[in-house]
Short mmCIF file of C-alpha atoms in Angstrom, two decimals:
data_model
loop_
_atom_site.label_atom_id
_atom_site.label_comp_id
_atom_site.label_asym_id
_atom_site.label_seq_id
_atom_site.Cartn_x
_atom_site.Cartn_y
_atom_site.Cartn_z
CA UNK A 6 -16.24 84.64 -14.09
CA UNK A 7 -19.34 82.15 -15.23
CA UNK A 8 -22.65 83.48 -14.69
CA UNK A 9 -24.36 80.57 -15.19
CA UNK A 10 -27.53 80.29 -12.65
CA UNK A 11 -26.74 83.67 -11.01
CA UNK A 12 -29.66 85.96 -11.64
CA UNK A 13 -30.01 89.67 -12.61
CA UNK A 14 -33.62 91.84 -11.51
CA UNK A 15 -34.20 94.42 -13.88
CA UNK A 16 -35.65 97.60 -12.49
CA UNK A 17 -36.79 98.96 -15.42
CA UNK A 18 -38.95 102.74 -15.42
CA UNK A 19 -41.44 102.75 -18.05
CA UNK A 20 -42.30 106.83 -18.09
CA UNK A 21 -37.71 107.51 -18.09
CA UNK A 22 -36.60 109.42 -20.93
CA UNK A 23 -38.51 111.18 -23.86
CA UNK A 24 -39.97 107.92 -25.98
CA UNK A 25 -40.91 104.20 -24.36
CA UNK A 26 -37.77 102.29 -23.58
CA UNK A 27 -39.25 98.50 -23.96
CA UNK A 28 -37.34 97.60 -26.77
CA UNK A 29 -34.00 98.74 -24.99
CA UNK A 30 -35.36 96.67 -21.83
CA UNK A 31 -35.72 93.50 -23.74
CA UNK A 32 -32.76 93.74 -25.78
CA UNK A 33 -30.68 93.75 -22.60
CA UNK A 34 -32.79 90.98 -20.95
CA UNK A 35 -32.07 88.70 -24.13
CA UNK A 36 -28.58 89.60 -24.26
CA UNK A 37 -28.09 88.80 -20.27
CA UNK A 38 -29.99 85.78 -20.84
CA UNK A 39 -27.00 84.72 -23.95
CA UNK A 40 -24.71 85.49 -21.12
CA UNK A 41 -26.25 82.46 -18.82
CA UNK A 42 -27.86 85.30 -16.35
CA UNK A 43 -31.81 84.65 -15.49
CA UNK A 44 -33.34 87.61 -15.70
CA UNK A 45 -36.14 89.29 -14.05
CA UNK A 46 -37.81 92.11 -15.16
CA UNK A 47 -39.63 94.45 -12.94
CA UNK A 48 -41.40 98.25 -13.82
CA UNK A 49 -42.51 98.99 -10.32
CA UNK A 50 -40.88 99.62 -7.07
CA UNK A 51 -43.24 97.02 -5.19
CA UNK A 52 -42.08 94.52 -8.27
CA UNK A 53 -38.01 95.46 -7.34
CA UNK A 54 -38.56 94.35 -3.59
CA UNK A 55 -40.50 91.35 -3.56
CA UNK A 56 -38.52 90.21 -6.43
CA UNK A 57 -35.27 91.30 -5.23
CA UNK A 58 -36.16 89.69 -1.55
CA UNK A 59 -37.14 86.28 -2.93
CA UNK A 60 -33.80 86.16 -4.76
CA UNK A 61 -31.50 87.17 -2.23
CA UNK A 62 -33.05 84.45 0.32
CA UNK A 63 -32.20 82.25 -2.33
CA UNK A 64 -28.84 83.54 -2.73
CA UNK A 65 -28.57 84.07 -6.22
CA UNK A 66 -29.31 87.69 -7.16
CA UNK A 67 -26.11 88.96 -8.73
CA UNK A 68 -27.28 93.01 -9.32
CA UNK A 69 -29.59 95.11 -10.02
CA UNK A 70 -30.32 97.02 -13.22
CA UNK A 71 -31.31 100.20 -13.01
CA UNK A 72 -32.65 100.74 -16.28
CA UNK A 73 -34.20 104.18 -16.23
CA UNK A 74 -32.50 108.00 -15.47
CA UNK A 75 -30.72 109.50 -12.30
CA UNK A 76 -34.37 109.30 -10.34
CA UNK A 77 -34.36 105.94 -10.72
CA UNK A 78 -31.03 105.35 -9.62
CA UNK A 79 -31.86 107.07 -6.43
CA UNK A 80 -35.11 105.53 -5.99
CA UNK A 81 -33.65 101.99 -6.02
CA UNK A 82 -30.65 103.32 -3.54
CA UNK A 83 -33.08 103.96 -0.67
CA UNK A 84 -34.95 100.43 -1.45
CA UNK A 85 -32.25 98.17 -1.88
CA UNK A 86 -30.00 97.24 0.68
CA UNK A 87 -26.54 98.85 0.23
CA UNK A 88 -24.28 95.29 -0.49
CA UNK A 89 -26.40 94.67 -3.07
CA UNK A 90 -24.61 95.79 -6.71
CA UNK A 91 -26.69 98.49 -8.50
CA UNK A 92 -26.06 98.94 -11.96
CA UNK A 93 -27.06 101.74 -13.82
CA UNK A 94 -27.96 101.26 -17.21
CA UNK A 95 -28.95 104.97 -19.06
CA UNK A 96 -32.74 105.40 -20.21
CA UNK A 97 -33.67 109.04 -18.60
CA UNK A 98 -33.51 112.50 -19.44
CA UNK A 99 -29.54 113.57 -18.27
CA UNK A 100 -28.42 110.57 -17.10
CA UNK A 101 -25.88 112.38 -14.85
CA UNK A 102 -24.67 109.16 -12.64
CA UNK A 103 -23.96 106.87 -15.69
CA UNK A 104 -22.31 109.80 -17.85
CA UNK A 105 -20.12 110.30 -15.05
CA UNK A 106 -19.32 106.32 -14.76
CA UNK A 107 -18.64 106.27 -18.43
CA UNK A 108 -22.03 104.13 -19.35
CA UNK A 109 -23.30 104.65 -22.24
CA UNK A 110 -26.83 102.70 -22.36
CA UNK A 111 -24.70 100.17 -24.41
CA UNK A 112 -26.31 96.52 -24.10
CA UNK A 113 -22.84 94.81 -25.06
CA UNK A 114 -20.95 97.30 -21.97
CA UNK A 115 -23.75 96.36 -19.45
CA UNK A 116 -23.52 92.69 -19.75
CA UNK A 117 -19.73 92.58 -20.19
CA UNK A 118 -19.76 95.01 -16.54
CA UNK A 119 -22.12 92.66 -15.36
CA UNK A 120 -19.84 89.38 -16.14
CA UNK A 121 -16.39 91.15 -14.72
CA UNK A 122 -18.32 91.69 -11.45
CA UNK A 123 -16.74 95.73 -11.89
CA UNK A 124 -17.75 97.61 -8.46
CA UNK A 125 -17.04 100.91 -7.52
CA UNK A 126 -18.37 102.06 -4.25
CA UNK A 127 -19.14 105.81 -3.88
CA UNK A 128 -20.66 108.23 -1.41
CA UNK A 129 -24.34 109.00 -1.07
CA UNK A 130 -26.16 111.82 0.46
CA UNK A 131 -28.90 111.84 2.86
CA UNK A 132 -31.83 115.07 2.23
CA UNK A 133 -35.35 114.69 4.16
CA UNK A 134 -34.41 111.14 4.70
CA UNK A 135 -33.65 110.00 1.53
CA UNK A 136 -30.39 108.68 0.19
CA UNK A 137 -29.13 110.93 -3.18
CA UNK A 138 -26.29 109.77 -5.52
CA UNK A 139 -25.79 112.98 -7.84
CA UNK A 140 -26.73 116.31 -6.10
CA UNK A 141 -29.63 118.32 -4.74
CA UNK A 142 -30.47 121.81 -4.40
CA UNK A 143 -32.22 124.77 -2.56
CA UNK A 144 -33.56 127.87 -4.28
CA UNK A 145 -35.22 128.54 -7.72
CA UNK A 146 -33.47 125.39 -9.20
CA UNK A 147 -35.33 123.15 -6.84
CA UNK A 148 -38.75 124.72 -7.29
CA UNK A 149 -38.46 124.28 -11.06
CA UNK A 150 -37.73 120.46 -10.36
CA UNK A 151 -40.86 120.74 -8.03
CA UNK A 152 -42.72 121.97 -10.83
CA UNK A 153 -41.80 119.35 -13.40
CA UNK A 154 -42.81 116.15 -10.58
CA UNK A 155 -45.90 118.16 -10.30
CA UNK A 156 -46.77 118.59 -13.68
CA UNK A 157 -45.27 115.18 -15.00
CA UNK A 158 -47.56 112.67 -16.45
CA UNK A 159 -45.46 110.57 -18.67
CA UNK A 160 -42.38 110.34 -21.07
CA UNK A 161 -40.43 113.84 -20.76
CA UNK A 162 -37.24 115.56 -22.71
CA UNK A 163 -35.20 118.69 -21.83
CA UNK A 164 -37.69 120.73 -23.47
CA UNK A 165 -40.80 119.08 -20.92
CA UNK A 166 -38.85 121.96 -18.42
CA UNK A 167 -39.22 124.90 -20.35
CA UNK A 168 -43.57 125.75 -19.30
CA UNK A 169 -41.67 125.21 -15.29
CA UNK A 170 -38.71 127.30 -15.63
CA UNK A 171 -40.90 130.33 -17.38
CA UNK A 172 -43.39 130.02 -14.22
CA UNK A 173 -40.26 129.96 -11.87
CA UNK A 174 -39.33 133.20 -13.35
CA UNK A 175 -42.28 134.41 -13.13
CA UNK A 176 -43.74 133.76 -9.65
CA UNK A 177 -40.25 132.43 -7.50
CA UNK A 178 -39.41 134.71 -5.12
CA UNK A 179 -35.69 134.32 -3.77
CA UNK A 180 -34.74 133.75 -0.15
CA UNK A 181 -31.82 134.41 1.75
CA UNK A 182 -31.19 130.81 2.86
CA UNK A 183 -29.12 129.95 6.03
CA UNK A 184 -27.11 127.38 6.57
CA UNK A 185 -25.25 125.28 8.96
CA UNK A 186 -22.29 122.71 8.64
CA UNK A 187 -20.74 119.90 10.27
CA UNK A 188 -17.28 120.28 8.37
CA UNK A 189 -13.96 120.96 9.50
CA UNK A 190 -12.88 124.56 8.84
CA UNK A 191 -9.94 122.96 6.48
CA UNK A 192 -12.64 122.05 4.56
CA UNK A 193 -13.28 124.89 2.95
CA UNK A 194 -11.65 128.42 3.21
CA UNK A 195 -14.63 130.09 2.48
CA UNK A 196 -16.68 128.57 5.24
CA UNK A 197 -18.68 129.75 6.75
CA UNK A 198 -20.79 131.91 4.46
CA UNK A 199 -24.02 134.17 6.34
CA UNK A 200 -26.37 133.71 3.58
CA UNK A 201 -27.23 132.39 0.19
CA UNK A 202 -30.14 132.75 -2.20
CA UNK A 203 -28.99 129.26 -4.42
CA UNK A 204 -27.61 125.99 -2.51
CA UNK A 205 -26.08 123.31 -4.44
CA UNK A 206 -24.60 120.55 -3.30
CA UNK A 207 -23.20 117.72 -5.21
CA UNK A 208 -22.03 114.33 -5.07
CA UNK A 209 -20.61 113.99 -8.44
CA UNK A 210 -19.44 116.67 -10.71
CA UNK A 211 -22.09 116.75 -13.27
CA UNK A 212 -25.20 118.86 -13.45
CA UNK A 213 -27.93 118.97 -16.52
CA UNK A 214 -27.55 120.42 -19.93
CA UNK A 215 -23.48 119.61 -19.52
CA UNK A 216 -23.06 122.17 -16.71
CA UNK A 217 -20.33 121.88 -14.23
CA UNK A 218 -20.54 124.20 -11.01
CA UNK A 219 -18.58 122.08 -9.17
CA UNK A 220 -15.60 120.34 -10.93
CA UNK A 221 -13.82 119.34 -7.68
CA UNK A 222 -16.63 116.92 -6.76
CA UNK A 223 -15.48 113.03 -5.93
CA UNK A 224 -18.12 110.83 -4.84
CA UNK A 225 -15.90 108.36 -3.32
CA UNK A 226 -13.49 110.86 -1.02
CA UNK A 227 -16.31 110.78 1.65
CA UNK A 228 -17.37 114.13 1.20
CA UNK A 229 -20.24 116.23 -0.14
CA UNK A 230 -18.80 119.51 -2.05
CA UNK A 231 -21.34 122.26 -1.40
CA UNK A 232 -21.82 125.13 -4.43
CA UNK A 233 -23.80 128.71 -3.24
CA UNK A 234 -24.19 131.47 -4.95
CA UNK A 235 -25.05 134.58 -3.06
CA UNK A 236 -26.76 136.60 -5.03
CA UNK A 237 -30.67 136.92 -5.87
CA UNK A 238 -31.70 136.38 -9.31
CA UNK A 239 -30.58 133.35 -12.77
CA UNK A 240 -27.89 136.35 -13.75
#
């Protein structure tokens, strides 16, 4: 398929991942360019829309690059509209979405994607109005993430969540957390549950540090799989 005049808007994070991802950015801009795509390259949100906007009325905006980690993936899923090709292309911390897809931050697999016009359309989730792709969670897992936003100034690795997980374990207190469902009773025969102190519930089957609660997850069978664990405490 010729690419030639089509353009591609790269969203690209500058604080994802552990170390500055500009070289990685412009390596895939120049090789997209080889390809006969025009690219655009944006590093804020406000950038993505007025950029993405202007192309679209033009009709020439083939996809969007999500160069960054799974929070930029979702970030750019609740301000693009849902048509509109999102590729992600692997510069954060786990990377869940893209390991999952079998992307590897490769520049030579992203553009060749990008030519084929390869689409997969999967599920997303919806949490305090916001549209998720990989998973979310109630409990002590989600006040650790809470921590790390909070505390996050910059670049970060696994290790940036070690000061937050030490002050969860400290100071969290666990809840007995209720919970209501819209599912059919075949979905699940251990529905409905009274009470949990951890919620999980995923979109895809991948969680950090190579973790897998939740193997049966698909994200395009329409579904969310839900994970709880009923018991107080990380043991």
């Amino acid at each position: 398929m010729s690419s030639r005049g089509e353009q591609v808007l790269i969203a690209a994070n500058p604080k994802s991942g552990s170390v500055s991802s500009r070289q990685r950015v412009a390596d895939l801009r120049q090789a997209l360019t080889d390809r006969g795509f025009g690219c655009h390259v944006c590093h804020s949100l406000e950038q993505v829309q007025q950029e993405s906007l202007r192309l679209q009325q033009g009709g020439c905006l083939r996809a969007v690059v999500s160069a960054g980690g799974d929070g930029t993936a979702d970030a750019l899923t609740n301000l693009l509209p849902s048509h509109l090709p999102l590729l992600v292309f692997p510069l954060g911390t786990e990377n869940l979405l893209a390991k999952y897809l079998g992307i590897h931050g490769d520049v030579r697999q992203a553009c060749d994607i990008l030519q084929a016009d390869q689409r997969l359309a999967i599920d997303v989730g919806r949490a305090n109005g916001q549209l998720f792709l990989v998973m979310l969670s109630c409990g002590f897992d989600a006040e650790v993430v809470r921590q790390m936003h909070a505390r996050r100034t910059g670049h970060i690795n696994r290790w940036s969540y070690t000061r937050p997980i030490y002050s969860a374990l400290r100071n969290y207190r666990f809840q007995q957390l209720r919970f209501e469902t819209d599912a059919p009773q075949a979905a699940s025969e251990h529905w409905p549950l009274d009470a949990a102190a951890w919620l999980f519930v995923f979109n895809i089957p991948r969680y950090a540090a190579s973790l897998n609660f939740c193997p049966q997850a698909d994200p395009c069978d329409g579904l969310l799989d839900v994970c709880l664990f009923q018991r107080s405490g990380i043991l």
